Coordinates of C-alpha atoms (C1' of nucleotides) in Angstrom, one line a residue:
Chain A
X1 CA -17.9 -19.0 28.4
X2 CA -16.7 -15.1 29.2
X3 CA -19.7 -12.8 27.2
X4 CA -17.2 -10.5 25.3
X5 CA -17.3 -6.9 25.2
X6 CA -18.7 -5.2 21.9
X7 CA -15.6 -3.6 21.8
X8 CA -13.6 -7.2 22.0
X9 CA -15.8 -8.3 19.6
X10 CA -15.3 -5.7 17.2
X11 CA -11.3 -6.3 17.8
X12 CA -11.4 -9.8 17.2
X13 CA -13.5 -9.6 13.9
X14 CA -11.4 -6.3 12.7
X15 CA -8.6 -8.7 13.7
X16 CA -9.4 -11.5 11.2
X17 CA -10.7 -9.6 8.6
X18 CA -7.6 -7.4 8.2
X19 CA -5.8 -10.7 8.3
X20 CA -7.9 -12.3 5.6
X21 CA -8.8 -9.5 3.2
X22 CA -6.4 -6.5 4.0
X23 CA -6.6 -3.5 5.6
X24 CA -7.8 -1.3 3.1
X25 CA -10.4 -3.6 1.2
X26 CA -11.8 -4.0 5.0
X27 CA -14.5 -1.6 5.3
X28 CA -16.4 -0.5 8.6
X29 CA -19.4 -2.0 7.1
X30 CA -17.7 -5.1 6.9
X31 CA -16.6 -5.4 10.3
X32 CA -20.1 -3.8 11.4
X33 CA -21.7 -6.8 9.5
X34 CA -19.6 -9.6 11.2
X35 CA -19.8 -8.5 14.5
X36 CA -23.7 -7.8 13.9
X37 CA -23.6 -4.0 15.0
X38 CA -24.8 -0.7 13.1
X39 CA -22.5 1.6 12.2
X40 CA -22.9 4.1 14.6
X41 CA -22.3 2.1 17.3
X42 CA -18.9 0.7 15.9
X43 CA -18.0 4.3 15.8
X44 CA -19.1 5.0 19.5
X45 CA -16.4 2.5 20.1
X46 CA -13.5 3.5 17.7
X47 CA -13.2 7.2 16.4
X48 CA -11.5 6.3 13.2
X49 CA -10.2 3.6 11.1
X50 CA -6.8 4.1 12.3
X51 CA -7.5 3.5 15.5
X52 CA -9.1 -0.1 15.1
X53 CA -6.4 -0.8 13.3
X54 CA -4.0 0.6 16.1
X55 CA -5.8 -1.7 18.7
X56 CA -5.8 -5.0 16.0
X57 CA -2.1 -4.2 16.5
X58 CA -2.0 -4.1 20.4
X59 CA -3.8 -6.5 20.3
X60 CA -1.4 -8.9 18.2
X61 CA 1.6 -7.5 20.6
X62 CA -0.3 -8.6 23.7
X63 CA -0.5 -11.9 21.9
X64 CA 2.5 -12.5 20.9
X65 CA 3.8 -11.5 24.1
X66 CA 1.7 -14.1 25.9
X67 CA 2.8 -16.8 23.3
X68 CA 6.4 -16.5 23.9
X69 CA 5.9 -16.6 27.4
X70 CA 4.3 -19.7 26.9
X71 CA 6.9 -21.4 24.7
X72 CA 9.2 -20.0 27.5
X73 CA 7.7 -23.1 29.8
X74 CA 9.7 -25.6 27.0
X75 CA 12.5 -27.1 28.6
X76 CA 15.3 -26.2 26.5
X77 CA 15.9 -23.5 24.1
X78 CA 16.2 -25.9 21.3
X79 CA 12.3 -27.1 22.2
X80 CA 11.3 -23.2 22.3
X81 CA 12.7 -22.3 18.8
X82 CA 11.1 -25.3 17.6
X83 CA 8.0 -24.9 18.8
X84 CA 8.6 -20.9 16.8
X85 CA 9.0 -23.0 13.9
X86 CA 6.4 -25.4 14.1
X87 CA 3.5 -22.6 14.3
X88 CA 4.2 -22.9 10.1
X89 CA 2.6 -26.6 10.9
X90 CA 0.0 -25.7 12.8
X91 CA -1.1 -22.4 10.8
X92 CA -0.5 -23.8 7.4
X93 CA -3.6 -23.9 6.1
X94 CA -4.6 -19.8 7.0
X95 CA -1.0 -19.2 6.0
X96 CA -1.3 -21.1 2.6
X97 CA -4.7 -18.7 2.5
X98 CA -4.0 -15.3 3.2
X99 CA 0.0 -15.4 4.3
X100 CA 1.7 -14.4 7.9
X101 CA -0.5 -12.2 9.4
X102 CA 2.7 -10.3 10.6
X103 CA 4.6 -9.8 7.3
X104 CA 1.7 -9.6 5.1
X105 CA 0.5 -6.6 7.2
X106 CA 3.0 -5.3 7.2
X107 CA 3.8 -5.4 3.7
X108 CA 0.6 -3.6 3.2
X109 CA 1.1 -1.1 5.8
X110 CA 4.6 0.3 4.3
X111 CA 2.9 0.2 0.3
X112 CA 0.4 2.7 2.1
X113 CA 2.9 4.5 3.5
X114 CA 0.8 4.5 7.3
X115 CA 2.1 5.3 10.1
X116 CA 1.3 2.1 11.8
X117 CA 3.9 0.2 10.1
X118 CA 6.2 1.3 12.6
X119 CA 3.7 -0.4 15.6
X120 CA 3.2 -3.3 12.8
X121 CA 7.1 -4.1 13.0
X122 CA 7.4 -4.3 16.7
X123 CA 5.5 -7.8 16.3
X124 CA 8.2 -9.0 14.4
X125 CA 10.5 -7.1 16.9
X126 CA 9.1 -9.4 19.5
X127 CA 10.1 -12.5 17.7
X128 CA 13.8 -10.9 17.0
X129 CA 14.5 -10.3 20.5
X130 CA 12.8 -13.7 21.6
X131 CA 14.5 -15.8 19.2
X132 CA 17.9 -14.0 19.8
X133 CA 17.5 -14.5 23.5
X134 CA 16.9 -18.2 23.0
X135 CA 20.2 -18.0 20.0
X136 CA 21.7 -16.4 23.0
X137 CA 21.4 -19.2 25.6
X138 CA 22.7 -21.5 23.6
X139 CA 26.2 -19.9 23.4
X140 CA 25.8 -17.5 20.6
X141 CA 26.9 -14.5 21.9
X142 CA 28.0 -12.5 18.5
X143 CA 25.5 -13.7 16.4
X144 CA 22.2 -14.2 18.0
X145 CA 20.3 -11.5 16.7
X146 CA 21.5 -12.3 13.4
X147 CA 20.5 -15.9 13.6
X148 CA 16.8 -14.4 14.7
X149 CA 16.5 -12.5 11.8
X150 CA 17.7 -15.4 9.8
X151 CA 15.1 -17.5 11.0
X152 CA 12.4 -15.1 10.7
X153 CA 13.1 -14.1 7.3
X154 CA 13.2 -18.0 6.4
X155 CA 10.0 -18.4 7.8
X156 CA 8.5 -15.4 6.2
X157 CA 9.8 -16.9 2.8
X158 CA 8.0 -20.0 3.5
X159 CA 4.9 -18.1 4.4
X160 CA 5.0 -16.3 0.9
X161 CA 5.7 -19.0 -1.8
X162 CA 3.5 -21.1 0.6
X163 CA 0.6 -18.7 -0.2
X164 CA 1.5 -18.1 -3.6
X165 CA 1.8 -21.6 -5.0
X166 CA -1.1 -23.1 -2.2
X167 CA 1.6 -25.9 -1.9
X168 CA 1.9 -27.5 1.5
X169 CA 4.9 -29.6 0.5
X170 CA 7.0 -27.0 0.4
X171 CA 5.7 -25.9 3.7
X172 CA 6.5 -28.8 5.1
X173 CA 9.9 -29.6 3.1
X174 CA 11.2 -26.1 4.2
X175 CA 10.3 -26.9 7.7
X176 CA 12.4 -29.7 8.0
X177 CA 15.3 -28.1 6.7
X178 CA 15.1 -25.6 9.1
X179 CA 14.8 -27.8 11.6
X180 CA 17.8 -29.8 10.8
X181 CA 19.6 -26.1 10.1
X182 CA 18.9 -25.4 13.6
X183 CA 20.4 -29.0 14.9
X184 CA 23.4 -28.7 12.9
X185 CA 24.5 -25.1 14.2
X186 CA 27.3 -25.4 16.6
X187 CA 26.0 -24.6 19.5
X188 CA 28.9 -24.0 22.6
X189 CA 26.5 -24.4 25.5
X190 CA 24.2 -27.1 24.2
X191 CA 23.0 -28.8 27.3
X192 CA 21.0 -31.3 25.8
X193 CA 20.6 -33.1 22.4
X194 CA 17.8 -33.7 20.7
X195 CA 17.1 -37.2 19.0
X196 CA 17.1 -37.6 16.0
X197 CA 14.1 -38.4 13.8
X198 CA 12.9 -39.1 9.8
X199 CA 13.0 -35.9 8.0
X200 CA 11.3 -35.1 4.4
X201 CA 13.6 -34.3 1.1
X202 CA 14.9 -31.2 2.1
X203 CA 17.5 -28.7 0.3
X204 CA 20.1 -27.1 2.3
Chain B
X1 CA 14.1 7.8 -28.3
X2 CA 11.0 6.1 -29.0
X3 CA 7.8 8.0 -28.1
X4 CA 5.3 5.4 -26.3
X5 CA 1.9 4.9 -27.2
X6 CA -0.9 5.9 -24.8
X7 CA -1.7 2.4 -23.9
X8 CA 1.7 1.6 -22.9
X9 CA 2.4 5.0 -20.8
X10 CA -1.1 3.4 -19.1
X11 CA 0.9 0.1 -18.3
X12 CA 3.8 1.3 -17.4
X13 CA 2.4 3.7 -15.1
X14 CA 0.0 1.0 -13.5
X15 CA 2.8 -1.3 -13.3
X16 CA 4.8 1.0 -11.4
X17 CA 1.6 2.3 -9.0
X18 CA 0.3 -1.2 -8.2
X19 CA 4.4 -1.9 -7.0
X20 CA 4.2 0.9 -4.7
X21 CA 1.2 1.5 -3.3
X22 CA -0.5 -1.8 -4.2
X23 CA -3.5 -2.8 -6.5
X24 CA -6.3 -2.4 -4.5
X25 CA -5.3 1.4 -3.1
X26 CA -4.2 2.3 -6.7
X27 CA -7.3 4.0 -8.2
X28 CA -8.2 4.7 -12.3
X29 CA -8.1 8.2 -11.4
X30 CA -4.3 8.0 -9.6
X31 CA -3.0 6.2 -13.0
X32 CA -4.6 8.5 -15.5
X33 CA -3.8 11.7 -13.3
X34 CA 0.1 10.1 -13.5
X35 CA -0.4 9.6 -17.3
X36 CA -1.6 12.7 -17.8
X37 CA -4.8 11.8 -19.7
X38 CA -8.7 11.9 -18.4
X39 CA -10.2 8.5 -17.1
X40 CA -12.5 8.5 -20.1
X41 CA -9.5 7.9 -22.0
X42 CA -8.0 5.7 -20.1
X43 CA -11.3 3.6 -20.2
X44 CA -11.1 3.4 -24.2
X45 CA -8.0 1.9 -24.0
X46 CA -8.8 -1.2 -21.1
X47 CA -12.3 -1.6 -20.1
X48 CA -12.1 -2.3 -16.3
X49 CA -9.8 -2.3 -13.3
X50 CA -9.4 -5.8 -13.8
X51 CA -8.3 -5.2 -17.4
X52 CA -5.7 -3.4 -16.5
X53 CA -4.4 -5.8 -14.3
X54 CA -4.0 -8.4 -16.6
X55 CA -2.2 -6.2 -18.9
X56 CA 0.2 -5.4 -15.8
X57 CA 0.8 -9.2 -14.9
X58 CA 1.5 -10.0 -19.0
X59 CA 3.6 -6.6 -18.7
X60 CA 5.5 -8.5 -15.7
X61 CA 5.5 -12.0 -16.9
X62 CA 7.4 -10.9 -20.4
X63 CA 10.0 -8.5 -18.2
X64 CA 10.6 -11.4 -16.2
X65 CA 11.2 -13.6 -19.0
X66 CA 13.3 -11.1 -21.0
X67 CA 15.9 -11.0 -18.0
X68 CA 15.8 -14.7 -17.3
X69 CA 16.8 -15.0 -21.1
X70 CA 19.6 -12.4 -21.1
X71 CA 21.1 -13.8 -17.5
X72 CA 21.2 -17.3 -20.1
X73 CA 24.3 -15.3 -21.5
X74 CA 26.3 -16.0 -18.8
X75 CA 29.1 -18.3 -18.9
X76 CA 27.9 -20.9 -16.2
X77 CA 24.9 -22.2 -14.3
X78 CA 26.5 -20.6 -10.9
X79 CA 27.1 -17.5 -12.5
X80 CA 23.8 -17.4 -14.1
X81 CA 22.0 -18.1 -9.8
X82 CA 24.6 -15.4 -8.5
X83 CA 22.9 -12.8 -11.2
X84 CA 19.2 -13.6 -9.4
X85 CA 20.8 -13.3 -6.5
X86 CA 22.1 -10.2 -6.8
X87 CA 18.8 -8.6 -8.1
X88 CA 18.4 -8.4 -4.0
X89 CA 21.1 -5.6 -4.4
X90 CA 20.7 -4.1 -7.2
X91 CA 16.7 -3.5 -6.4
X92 CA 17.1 -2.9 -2.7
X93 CA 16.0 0.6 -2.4
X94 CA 13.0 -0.2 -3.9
X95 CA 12.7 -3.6 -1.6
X96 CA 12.9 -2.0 1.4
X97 CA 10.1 0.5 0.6
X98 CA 8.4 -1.5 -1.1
X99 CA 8.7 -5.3 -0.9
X100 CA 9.2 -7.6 -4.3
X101 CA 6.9 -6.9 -6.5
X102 CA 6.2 -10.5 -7.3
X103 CA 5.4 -11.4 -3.6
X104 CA 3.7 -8.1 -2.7
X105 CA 1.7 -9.1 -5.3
X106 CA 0.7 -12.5 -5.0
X107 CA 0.1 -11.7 -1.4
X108 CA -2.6 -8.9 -2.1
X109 CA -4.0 -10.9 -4.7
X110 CA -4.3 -13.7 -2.7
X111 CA -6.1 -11.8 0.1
X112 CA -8.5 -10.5 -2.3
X113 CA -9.4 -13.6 -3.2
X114 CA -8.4 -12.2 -6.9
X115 CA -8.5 -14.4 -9.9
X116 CA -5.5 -13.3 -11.4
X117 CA -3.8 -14.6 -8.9
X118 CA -2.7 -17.9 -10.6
X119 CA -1.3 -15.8 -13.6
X120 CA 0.8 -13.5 -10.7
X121 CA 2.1 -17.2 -9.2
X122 CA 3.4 -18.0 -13.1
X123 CA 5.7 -14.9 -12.4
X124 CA 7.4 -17.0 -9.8
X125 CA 7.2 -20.6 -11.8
X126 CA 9.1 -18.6 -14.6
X127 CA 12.3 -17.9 -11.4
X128 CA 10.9 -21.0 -10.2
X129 CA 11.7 -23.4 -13.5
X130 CA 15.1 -21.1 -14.6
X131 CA 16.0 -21.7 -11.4
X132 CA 15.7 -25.4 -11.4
X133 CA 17.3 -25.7 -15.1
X134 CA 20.2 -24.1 -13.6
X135 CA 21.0 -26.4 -10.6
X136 CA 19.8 -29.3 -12.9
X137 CA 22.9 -28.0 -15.0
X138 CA 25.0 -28.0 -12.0
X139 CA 24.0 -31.8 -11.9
X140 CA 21.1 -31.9 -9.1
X141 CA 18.8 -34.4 -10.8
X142 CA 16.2 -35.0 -8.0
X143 CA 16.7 -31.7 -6.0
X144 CA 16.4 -29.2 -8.6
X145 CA 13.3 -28.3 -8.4
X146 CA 13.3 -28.3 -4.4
X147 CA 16.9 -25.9 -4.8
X148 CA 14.6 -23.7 -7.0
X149 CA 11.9 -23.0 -4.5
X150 CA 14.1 -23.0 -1.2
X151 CA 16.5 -20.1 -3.1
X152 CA 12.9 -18.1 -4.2
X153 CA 11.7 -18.3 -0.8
X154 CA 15.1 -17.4 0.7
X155 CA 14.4 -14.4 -1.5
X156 CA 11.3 -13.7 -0.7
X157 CA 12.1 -13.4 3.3
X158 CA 15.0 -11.4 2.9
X159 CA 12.3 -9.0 1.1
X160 CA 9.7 -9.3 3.5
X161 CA 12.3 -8.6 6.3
X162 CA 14.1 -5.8 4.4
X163 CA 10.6 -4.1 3.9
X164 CA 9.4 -4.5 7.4
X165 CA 12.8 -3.0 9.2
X166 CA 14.3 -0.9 6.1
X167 CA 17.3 -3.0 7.5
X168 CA 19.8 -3.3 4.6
X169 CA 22.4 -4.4 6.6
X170 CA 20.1 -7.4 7.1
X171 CA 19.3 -7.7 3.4
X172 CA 23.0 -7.8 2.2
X173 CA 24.1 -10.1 4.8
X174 CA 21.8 -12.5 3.9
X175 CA 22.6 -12.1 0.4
X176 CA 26.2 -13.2 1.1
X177 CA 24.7 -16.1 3.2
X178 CA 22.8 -17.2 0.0
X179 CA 26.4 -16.9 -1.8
X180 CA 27.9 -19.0 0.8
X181 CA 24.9 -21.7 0.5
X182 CA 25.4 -21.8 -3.1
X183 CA 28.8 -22.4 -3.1
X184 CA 28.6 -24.8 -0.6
X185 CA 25.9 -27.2 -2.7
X186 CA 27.5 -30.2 -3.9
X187 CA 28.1 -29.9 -7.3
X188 CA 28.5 -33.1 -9.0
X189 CA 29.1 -31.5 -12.7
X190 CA 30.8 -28.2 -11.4
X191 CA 33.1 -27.4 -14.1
X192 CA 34.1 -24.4 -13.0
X193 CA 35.1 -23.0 -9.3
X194 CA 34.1 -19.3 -8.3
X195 CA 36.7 -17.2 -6.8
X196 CA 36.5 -17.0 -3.0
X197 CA 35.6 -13.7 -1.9
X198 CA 35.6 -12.0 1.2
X199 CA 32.2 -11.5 2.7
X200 CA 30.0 -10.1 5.6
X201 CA 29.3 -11.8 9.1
X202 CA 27.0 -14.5 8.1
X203 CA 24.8 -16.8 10.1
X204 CA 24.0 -20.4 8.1
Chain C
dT1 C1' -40.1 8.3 39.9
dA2 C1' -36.8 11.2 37.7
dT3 C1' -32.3 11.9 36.0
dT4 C1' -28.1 10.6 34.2
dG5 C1' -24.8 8.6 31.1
dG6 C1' -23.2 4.8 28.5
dT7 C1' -24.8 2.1 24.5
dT8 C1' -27.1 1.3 20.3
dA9 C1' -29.4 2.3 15.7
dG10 C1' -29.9 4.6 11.6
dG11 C1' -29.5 8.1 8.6
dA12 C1' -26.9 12.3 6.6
dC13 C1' -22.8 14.0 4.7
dA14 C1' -19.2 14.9 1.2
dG15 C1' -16.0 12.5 -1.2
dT16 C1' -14.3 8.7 -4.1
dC17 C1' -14.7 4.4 -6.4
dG18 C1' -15.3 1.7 -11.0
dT19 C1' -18.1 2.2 -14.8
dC20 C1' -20.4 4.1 -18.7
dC21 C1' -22.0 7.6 -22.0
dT22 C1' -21.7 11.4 -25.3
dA23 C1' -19.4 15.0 -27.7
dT24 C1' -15.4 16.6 -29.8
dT25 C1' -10.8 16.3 -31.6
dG26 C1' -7.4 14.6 -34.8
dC27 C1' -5.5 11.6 -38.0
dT28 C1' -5.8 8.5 -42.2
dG29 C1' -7.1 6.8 -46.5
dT30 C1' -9.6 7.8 -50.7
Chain D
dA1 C1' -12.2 17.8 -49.5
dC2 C1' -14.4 14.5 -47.2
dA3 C1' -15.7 10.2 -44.8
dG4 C1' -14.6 7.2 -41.3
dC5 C1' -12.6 5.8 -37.2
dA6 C1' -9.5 5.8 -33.3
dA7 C1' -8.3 8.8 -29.5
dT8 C1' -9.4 12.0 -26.1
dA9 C1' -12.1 14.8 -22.7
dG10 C1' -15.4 15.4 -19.4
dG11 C1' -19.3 14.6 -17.1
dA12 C1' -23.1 11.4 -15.1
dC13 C1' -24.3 7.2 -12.7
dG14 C1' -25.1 4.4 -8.6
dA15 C1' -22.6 2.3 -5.1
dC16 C1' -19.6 2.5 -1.4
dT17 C1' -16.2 4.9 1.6
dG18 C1' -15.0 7.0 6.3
dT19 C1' -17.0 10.2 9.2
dC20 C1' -20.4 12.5 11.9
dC21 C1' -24.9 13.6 14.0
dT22 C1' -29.2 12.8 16.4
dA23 C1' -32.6 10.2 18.5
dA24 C1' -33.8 6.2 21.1
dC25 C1' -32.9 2.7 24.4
dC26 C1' -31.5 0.8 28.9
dA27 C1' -29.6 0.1 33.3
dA28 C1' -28.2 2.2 37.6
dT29 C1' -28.6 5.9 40.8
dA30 C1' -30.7 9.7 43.5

DNA sequence: TATTGGTTAGGACAGTCGTCCTATTGCTGT
DNA sequence: ACAGCAATAGGACGACTGTCCTAACCAATA
């Protein structure tokens, strides 16, 4: 295995603690203590709290980026939203836990009023434009960025009554249905139809 | 008008705070300095930070059912969804800066790791049951329920979304989608059809 | 070997946190 | 008028915060 940097290290532990407690109720001492560093030496690496928190953001963008280039592999556009959706699957149980790490930061960032919110939104920018390309292929040229936003609010709803109820069944009920939402939209260009499977009790 | 006692100007002060800048970053000394009164005072009246809290969730839970019970005025069960709906408009200023306050809520409290997180989540099974009386009314026996936590959660992304662009354009065309869903629900005991309306671009 | 410069540790700093204590005020009932 | 008690003010407390500083280490280079 690659021997990380300190500084990668401290990323990747500011990283999930931010997701899992917050940014604010994350101290340096917290982070310090994970990555097993004093505290001096975090700061040799990052001057301030803000600026962790500015490279925990680059360094979700630079994921993100590399996932839906990934997903951009998948055969068909239908495949690539899918597989968008179906990270609510495999994520459920952090996301029943601590929420989307992309909403709830950014929920936090905007009650503190921090300038990173801004940076913080450009992840969900990411998915927009992503999603809308993939609405876009399949013949919706009006309304693609509007069915992106759709889908992304959907899925941040699910993320947040998810978390607050700790009930997977409506994970998984909500998934469905917005599966099947996105098999019944008409769909002008639609090169290739997907089959048809068993589906849960779903609402809409 | 009626002059508030000390412990209430405390609450509704708090209430207000933990909205807007969140529980965690809201200190004793911010709330007493917006009261007006010395923390030594403000400690007389609740005893700890967690104290306080409760009072703010009780504060919340009776608001909550308060409205629920006056929106029960309404002639019918449609009616009576539309008026939830529409707290998306009425409250979007404050949704766009600062999220719902039931979600921002459960979501920092659920990071935390916070107790009085199960008594935030009965904030939402109060929407959440109203709810479900409503499209069991409407004659959705099995579904209710399911209705109930799809619309909440419809909610809640719209909010999350709102917050994270300060998109309102976003947040009232998705309220008209959520008209256009309810309207669309099969309604087996529908006794009485809503006036068609025009509305915004939609996308579901 | 001597020097350099990046890395690390650990403590100092002022400020703030939630909490607690004591003294004083002000009202109420007798 | 006086006793009693709630309400209020203000400070002390230890712990913790983000930030900064200094000294030691360690590897590479001259």
């Amino acid at each position: 295995m690659t021997k990380r940097s300190t500084r990668e290290l401290i990323e990747e532990n500011a990283d999930a603690l931010f997701y899992q407690g917050g940014f604010e109720a994350t101290s340096f001492a917290d982070i310090a203590n994970a990555v097993g560093i004093s505290r001096g030496n975090f700061y040799h690496h990052f001057k301030s709290k803000d600026a962790i928190l500015d490279a925990v953001i680059t360094r979700r963008l630079d994921a993100t980026r590399a996932m839906l280039e990934h997903w951009e592999a998948d055969a068909s556009p239908e495949v690539r939203i899918l597989a968008f959706i179906q990270i609510l699957i495999t994520n459920r149980t952090k996301i029943m836990a601590f929420g989307c790490p992309v909403g709830t930061l950014n929920t936090e960032l905007s009650k503190l009023d921090h300038a990173a919110q801004n940076r913080a939104a450009e992840i969900f920018g990411l998915f927009r434009d992503w999603l809308a390309k993939q609405f876009t292929a399949l013949g919706h040229n009006d309304d693609a960025e509007a069915l992106a936003l759709h889908l992304l609010g959907r899925s941040q709803g699910v993320a947040v009554m998810a978390s607050a109820f700790r009930d997977e069944g409506f994970l998984r009920s909500e998934v469905a249905s917005l599966e099947d939402w996105l098999q019944g939209l008409p769909q002008q260009l639609k090169t290739q139809q997907l089959k048809t499977r068993p589906r849960m009790t779903e609402c809409s």
